[in-house]
């Protein structure tokens, strides 16, 4: 858990850019739309805010 703390702090401080509609924009460069870092970050942000 201690190795994850800097990553968690960074993720909580991260304020992704918003589109003109006010929604956050999460980009990913993976072929799998269901399993990628943007999905993980989205789920994390939804559960911590």
PDB file of C-alpha atoms in Angstrom:
ATOM      1  CA  UNK A   1       0.000   0.000   0.000  1.00  0.00           C
ATOM      2  CA  UNK A   2       2.802   2.466   0.796  1.00  0.00           C
ATOM      3  CA  UNK A   3       4.094   2.210  -2.781  1.00  0.00           C
ATOM      4  CA  UNK A   4       0.640   3.197  -4.063  1.00  0.00           C
ATOM      5  CA  UNK A   5       0.227   6.297  -1.918  1.00  0.00           C
ATOM      6  CA  UNK A   6       2.129   8.714  -4.219  1.00  0.00           C
ATOM      7  CA  UNK A   7       0.057   7.464  -7.162  1.00  0.00           C
ATOM      8  CA  UNK A   8      -3.192   7.870  -5.235  1.00  0.00           C
ATOM      9  CA  UNK A   9      -2.220  11.403  -4.157  1.00  0.00           C
ATOM     10  CA  UNK A  10      -1.367  12.285  -7.740  1.00  0.00           C
ATOM     11  CA  UNK A  11      -4.649  10.845  -9.037  1.00  0.00           C
ATOM     12  CA  UNK A  12      -6.660  12.784  -6.456  1.00  0.00           C
ATOM     13  CA  UNK A  13      -4.864  16.006  -7.366  1.00  0.00           C
ATOM     14  CA  UNK A  14      -5.306  15.394 -11.096  1.00  0.00           C
ATOM     15  CA  UNK A  15      -7.842  17.688 -12.696  1.00  0.00           C
ATOM     16  CA  UNK A  16      -8.360  16.466 -16.255  1.00  0.00           C
ATOM     17  CA  UNK A  17      -9.235  19.009 -18.944  1.00  0.00           C
ATOM     18  CA  UNK A  18     -12.926  19.645 -19.529  1.00  0.00           C
ATOM     19  CA  UNK A  19     -14.713  19.848 -22.844  1.00  0.00           C
ATOM     20  CA  UNK A  20     -16.964  22.737 -23.849  1.00  0.00           C
ATOM     21  CA  UNK A  21     -19.855  20.843 -22.205  1.00  0.00           C
ATOM     22  CA  UNK A  22     -18.049  20.810 -18.850  1.00  0.00           C
ATOM     23  CA  UNK A  23     -17.350  17.083 -18.897  1.00  0.00           C
ATOM     24  CA  UNK A  24     -13.881  15.720 -18.232  1.00  0.00           C
ATOM     25  CA  UNK A  25     -11.988  14.331 -21.191  1.00  0.00           C
ATOM     26  CA  UNK A  26     -10.053  11.094 -20.571  1.00  0.00           C
ATOM     27  CA  UNK A  27      -7.934   9.899 -23.472  1.00  0.00           C
ATOM     28  CA  UNK A  28      -6.496   6.457 -23.977  1.00  0.00           C
ATOM     29  CA  UNK A  29      -4.288   4.782 -26.549  1.00  0.00           C
ATOM     30  CA  UNK A  30      -5.409   1.193 -26.177  1.00  0.00           C
ATOM     31  CA  UNK A  31      -7.352  -1.004 -28.557  1.00  0.00           C
ATOM     32  CA  UNK A  32      -9.463  -2.388 -25.720  1.00  0.00           C
ATOM     33  CA  UNK A  33     -12.103   0.218 -24.836  1.00  0.00           C
ATOM     34  CA  UNK A  34     -13.130  -1.555 -21.618  1.00  0.00           C
ATOM     35  CA  UNK A  35      -9.693  -2.266 -20.145  1.00  0.00           C
ATOM     36  CA  UNK A  36      -7.348   0.717 -20.263  1.00  0.00           C
ATOM     37  CA  UNK A  37      -5.906   3.414 -18.019  1.00  0.00           C
ATOM     38  CA  UNK A  38      -8.646   5.937 -18.834  1.00  0.00           C
ATOM     39  CA  UNK A  39     -11.300   3.507 -17.564  1.00  0.00           C
ATOM     40  CA  UNK A  40      -9.343   2.909 -14.363  1.00  0.00           C
ATOM     41  CA  UNK A  41      -8.842   6.647 -13.795  1.00  0.00           C
ATOM     42  CA  UNK A  42     -12.545   7.345 -14.471  1.00  0.00           C
ATOM     43  CA  UNK A  43     -13.632   4.717 -11.938  1.00  0.00           C
ATOM     44  CA  UNK A  44     -11.145   6.026  -9.373  1.00  0.00           C
ATOM     45  CA  UNK A  45     -12.304   9.625  -9.797  1.00  0.00           C
ATOM     46  CA  UNK A  46     -15.981   8.640  -9.562  1.00  0.00           C
ATOM     47  CA  UNK A  47     -15.409   6.843  -6.261  1.00  0.00           C
ATOM     48  CA  UNK A  48     -13.179   9.456  -4.602  1.00  0.00           C
ATOM     49  CA  UNK A  49     -14.999  12.718  -5.313  1.00  0.00           C
TER      50      UNK A  49
END
